[in-house]
PDB file of C-alpha atoms in Angstrom:
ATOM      1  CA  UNK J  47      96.606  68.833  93.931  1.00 76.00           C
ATOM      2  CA  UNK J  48      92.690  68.718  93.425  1.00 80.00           C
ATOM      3  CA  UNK J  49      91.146  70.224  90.901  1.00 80.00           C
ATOM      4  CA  UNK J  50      89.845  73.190  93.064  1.00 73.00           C
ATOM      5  CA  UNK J  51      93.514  73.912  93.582  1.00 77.00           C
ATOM      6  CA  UNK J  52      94.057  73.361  90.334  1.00 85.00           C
ATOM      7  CA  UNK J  53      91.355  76.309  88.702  1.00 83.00           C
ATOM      8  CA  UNK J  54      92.726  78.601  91.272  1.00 79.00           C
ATOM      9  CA  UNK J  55      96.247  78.249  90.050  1.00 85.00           C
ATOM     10  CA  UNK J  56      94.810  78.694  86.733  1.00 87.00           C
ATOM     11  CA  UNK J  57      93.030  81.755  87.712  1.00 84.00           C
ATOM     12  CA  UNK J  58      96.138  82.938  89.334  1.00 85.00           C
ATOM     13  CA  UNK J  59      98.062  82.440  85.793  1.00 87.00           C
ATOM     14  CA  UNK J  60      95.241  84.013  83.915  1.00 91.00           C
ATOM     15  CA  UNK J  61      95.136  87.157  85.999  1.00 89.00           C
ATOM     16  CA  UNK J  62      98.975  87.482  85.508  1.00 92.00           C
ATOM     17  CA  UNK J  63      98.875  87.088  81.958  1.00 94.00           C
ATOM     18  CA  UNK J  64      95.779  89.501  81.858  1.00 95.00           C
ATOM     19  CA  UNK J  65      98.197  92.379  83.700  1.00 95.00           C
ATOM     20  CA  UNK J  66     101.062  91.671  81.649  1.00 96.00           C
ATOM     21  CA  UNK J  67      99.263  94.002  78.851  1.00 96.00           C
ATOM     22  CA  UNK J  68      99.338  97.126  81.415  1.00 97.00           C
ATOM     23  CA  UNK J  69     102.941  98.682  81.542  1.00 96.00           C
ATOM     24  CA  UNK J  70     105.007  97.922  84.443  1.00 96.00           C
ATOM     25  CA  UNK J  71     107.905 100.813  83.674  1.00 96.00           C
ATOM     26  CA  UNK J  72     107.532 104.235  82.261  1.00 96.00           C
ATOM     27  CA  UNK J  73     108.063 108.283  83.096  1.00 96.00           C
ATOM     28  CA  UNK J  74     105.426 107.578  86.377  1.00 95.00           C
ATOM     29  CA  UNK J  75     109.397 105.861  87.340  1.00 94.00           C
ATOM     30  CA  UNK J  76     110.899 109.670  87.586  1.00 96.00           C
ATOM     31  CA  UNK J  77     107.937 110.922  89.990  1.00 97.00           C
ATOM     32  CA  UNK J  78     108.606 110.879  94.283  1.00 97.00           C
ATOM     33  CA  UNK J  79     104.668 109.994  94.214  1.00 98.00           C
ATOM     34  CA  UNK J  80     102.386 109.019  91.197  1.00 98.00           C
ATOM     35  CA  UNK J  81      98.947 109.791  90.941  1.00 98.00           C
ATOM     36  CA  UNK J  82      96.698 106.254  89.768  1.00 98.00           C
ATOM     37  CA  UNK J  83      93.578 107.771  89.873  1.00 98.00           C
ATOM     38  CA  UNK J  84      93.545 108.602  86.350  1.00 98.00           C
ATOM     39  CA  UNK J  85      94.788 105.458  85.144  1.00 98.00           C
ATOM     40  CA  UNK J  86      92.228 103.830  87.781  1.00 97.00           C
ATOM     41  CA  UNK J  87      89.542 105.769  86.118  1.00 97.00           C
ATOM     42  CA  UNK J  88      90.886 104.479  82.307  1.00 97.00           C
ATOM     43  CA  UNK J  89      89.949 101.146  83.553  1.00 97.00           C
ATOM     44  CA  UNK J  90      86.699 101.275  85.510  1.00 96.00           C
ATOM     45  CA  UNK J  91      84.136 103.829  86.425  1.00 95.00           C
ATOM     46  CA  UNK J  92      83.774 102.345  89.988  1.00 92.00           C
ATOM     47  CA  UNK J  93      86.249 100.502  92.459  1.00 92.00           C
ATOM     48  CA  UNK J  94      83.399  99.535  94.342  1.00 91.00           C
ATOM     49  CA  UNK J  95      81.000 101.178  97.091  1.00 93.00           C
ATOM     50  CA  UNK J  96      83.706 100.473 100.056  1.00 94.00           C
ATOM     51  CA  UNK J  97      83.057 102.745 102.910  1.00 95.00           C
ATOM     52  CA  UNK J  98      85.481 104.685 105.072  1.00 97.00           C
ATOM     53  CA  UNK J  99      84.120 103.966 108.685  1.00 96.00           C
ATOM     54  CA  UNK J 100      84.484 100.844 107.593  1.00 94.00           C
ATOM     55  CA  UNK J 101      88.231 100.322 106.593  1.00 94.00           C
ATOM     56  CA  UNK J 102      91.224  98.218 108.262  1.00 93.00           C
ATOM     57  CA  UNK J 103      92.682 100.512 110.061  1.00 96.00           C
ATOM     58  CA  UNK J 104      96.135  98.358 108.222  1.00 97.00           C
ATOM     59  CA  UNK J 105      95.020 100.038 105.150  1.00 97.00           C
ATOM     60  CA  UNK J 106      98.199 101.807 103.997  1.00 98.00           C
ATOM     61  CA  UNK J 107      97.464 105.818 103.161  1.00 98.00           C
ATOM     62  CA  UNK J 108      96.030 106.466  99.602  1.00 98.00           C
ATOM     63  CA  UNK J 109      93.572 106.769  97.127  1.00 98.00           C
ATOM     64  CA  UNK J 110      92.825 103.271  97.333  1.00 98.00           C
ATOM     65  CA  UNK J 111      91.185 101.200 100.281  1.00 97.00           C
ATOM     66  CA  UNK J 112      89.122  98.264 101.491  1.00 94.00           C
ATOM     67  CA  UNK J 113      86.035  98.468 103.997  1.00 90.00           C
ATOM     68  CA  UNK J 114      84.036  95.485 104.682  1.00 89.00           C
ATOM     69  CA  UNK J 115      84.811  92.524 102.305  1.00 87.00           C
ATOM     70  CA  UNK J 116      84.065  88.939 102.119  1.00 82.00           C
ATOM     71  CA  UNK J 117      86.103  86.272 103.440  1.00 74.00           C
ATOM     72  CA  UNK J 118      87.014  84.620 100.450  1.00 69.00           C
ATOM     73  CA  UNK J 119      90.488  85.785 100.546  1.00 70.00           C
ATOM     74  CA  UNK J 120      90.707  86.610  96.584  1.00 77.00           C
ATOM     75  CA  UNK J 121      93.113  89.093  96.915  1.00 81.00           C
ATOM     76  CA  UNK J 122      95.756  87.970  99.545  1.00 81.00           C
ATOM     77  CA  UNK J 123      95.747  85.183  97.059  1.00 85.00           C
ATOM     78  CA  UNK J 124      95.609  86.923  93.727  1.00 87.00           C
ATOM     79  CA  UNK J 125      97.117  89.803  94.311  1.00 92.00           C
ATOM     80  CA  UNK J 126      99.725  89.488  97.731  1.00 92.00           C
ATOM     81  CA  UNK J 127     101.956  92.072  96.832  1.00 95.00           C
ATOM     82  CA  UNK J 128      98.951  94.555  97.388  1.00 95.00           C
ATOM     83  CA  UNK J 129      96.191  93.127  99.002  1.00 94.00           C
ATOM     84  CA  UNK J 130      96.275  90.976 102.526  1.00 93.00           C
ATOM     85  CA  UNK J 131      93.478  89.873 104.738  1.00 91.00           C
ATOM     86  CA  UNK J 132      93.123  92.058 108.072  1.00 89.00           C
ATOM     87  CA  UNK J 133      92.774  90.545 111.673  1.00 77.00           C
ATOM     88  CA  UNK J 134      89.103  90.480 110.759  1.00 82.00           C
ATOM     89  CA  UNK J 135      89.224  88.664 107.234  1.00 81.00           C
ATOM     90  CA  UNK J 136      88.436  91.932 105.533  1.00 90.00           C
ATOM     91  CA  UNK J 137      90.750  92.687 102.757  1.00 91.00           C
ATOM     92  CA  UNK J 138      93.279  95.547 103.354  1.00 94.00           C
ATOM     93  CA  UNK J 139      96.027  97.314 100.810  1.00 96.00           C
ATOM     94  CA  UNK J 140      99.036  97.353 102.002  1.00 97.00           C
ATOM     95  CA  UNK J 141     100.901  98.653  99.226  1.00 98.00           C
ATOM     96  CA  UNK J 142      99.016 101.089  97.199  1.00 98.00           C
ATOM     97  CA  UNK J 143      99.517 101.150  93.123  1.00 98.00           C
ATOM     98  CA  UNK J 144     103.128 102.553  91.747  1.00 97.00           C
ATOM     99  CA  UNK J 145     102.318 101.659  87.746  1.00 98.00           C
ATOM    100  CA  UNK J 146      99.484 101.206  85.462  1.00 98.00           C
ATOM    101  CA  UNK J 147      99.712  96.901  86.003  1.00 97.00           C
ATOM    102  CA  UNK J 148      99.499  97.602  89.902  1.00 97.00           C
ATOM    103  CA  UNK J 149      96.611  99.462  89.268  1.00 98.00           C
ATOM    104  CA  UNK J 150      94.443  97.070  86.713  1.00 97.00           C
ATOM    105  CA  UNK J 151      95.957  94.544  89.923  1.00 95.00           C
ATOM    106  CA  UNK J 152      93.755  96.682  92.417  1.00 95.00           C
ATOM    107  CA  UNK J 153      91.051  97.375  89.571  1.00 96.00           C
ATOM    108  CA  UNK J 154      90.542  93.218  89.527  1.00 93.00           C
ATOM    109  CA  UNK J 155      89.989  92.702  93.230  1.00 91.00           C
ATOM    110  CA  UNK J 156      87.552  95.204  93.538  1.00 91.00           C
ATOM    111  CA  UNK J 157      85.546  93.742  90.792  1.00 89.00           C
ATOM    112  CA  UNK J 158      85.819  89.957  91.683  1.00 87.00           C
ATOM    113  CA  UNK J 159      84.608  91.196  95.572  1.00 88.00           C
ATOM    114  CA  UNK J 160      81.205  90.617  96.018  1.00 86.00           C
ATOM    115  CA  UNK J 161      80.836  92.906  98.619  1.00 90.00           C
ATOM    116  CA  UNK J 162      81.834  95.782  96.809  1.00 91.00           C
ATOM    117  CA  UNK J 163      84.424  96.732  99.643  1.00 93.00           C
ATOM    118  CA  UNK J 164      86.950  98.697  97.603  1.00 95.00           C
ATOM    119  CA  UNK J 165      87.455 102.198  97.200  1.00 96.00           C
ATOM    120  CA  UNK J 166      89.396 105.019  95.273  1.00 97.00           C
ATOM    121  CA  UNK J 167      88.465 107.871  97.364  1.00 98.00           C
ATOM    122  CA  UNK J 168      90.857 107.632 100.433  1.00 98.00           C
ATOM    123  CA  UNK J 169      92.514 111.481  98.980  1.00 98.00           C
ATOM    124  CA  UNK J 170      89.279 112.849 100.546  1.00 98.00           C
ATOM    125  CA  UNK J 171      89.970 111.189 103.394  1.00 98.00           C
ATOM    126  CA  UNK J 172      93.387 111.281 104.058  1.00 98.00           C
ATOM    127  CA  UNK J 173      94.903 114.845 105.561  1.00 98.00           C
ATOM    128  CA  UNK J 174      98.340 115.458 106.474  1.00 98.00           C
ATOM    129  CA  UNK J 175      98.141 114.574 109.913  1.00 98.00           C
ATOM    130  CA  UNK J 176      96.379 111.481 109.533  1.00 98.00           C
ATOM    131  CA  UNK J 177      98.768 109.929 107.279  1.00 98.00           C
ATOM    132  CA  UNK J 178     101.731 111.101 110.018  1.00 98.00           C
ATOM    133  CA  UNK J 179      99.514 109.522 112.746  1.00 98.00           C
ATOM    134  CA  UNK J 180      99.541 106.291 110.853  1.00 98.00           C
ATOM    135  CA  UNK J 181     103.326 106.461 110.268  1.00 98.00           C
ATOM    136  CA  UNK J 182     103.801 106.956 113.946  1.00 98.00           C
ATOM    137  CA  UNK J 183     101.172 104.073 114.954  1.00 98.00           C
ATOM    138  CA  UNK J 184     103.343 101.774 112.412  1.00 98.00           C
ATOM    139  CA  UNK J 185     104.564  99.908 115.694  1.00 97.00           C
ATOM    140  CA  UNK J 186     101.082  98.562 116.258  1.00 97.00           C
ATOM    141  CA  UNK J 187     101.523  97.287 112.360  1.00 97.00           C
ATOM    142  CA  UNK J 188     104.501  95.230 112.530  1.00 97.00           C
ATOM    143  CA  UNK J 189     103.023  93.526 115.876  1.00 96.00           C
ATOM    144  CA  UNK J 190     100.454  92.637 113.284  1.00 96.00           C
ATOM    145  CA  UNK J 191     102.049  91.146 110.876  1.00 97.00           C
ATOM    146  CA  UNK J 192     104.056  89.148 113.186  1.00 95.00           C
ATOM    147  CA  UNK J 193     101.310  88.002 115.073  1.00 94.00           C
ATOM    148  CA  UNK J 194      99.803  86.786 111.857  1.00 93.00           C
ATOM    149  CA  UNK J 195     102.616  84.888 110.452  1.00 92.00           C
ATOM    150  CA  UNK J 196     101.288  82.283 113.085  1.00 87.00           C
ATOM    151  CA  UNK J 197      97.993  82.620 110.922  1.00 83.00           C
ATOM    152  CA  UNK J 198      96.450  81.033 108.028  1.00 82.00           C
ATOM    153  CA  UNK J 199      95.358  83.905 105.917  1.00 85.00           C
ATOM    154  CA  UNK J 200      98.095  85.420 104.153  1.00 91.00           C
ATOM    155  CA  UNK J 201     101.467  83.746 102.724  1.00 91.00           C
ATOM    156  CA  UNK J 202     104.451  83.925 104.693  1.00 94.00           C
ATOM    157  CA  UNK J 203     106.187  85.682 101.828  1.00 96.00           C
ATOM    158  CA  UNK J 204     103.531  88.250 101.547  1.00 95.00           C
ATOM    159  CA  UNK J 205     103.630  89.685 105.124  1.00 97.00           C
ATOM    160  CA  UNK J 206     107.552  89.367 105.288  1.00 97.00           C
ATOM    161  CA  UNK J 207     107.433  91.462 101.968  1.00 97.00           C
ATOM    162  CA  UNK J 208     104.892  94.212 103.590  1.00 98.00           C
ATOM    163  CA  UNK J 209     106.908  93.874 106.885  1.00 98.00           C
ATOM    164  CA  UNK J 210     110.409  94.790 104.842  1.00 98.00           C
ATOM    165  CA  UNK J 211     108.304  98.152 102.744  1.00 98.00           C
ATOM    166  CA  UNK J 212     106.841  99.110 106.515  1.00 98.00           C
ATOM    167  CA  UNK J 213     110.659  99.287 107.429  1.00 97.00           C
ATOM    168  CA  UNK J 214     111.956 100.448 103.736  1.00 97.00           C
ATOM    169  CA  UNK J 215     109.932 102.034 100.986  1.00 97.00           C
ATOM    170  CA  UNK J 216     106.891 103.101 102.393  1.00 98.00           C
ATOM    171  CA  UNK J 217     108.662 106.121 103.838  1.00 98.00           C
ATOM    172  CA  UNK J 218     109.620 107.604 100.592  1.00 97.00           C
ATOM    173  CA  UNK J 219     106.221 106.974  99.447  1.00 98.00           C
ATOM    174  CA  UNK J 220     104.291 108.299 101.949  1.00 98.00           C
ATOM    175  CA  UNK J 221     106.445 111.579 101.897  1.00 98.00           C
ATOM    176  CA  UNK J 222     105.452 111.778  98.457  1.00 98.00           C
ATOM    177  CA  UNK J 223     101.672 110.811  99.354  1.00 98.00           C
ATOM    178  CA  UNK J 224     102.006 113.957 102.134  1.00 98.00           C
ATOM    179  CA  UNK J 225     103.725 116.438  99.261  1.00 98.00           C
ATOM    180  CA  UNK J 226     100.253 115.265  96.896  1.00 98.00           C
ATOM    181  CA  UNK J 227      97.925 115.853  99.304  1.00 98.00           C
ATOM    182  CA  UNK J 228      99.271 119.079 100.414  1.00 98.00           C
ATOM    183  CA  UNK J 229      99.924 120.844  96.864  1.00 97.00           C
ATOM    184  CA  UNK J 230      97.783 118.294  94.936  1.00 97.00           C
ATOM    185  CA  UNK J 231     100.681 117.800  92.250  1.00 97.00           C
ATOM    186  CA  UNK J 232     102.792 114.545  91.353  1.00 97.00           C
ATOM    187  CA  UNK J 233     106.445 115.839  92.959  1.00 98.00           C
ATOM    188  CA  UNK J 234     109.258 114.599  90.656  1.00 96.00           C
ATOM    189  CA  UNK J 235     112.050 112.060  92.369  1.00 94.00           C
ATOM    190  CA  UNK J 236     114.779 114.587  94.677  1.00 95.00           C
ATOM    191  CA  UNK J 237     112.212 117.629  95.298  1.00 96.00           C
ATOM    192  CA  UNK J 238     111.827 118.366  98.852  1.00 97.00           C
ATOM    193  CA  UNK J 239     109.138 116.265 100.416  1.00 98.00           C
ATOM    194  CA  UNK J 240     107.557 117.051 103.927  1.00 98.00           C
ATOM    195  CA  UNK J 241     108.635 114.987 106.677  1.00 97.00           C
ATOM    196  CA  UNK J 242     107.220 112.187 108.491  1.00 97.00           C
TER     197      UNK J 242
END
């Protein structure tokens, strides 16, 4: 290993150890969809000037997004389990925030991008409909990711993870996400969420 490899294995261990001081379990747990934003906004004052004409259109629905980034691939290394690197090396999130640790995660990447791509405002953005007409487009997102596990730019391990919440969990959440944006309160876990 050279020693470039070396400091950004270092980094990697430092950014872990810096998110192990954010909680990773608590009452958000008990909720069908949690809000971050507030958390977000404990943290930072700004996620960055990202743009929404300008996102991935892999972006999964929710406050938080990526437009235009650099190509530096921070956070598909970093921070895989959120971030990944779009057909046109922009930065995407795949998985949006679920705890206070997820969230300093995001906070992190949008402060080490020197673009300033990141943004927290996607509930403006996002309506009802759209986030259905992203469910029903998933198709198009799974030929993604398998297309890119021929690629370079992401792990393996992280677009085999996104591939198995695209087919699991990101149901449930996004029925939460729709319940939020439609009565703009946190629904608890076995309320009655809109469909799909």
């Amino acid at each position: 290993m050279n020693s470039h490899e070396q400091r950004l294995q270092q980094a990697a261990v430092d950014l872990r150890a810096r998110l192990s001081r954010h909680p990773a379990d608590g009452p958000w747990r008990d909720l069908a969809y949690w809000n971050p934003l507030p958390t977000a906004r404990r943290l930072t004052d700004s996620m960055g000037g990202g743009r929404w004409e300008e996102r991935s259109w892999l972006n999964v629905p929710g406050p938080f997004y990526a437009g235009e980034t650099d190509d530096g691939l921070n956070g598909p290394y970093y921070l895989p389990e959120h971030v990944l690197s779009s057909d046109q090396c922009f930065e995407f999130v795949h998985r949006q925030p679920a705890s206070p640790r997820e969230v300093a995660g995001l906070v992190e990447m949008a402060h080490d991008e020197p673009m300033g791509g990141y943004a927290w405002d996607g509930d403006d953005h996002w309506t009802p409909e759209a986030v259905r007409e992203w469910w029903a487009g998933r198709g198009a997102v799974r030929e993604w990711i398998s297309g890119e596990l021929a690629g370079d730019q992401n792990r393996p391990e992280a677009l085999r993870a996104f591939a198995a919440y695209l087919d699991g969990e990101l149901e449930d959440y996004l029925r939460g996400y729709l319940y939020w944006l439609m009565e703009r309160r946190e629904p608890r876990r076995g309320e009655r969420l809109p469909l799909l």
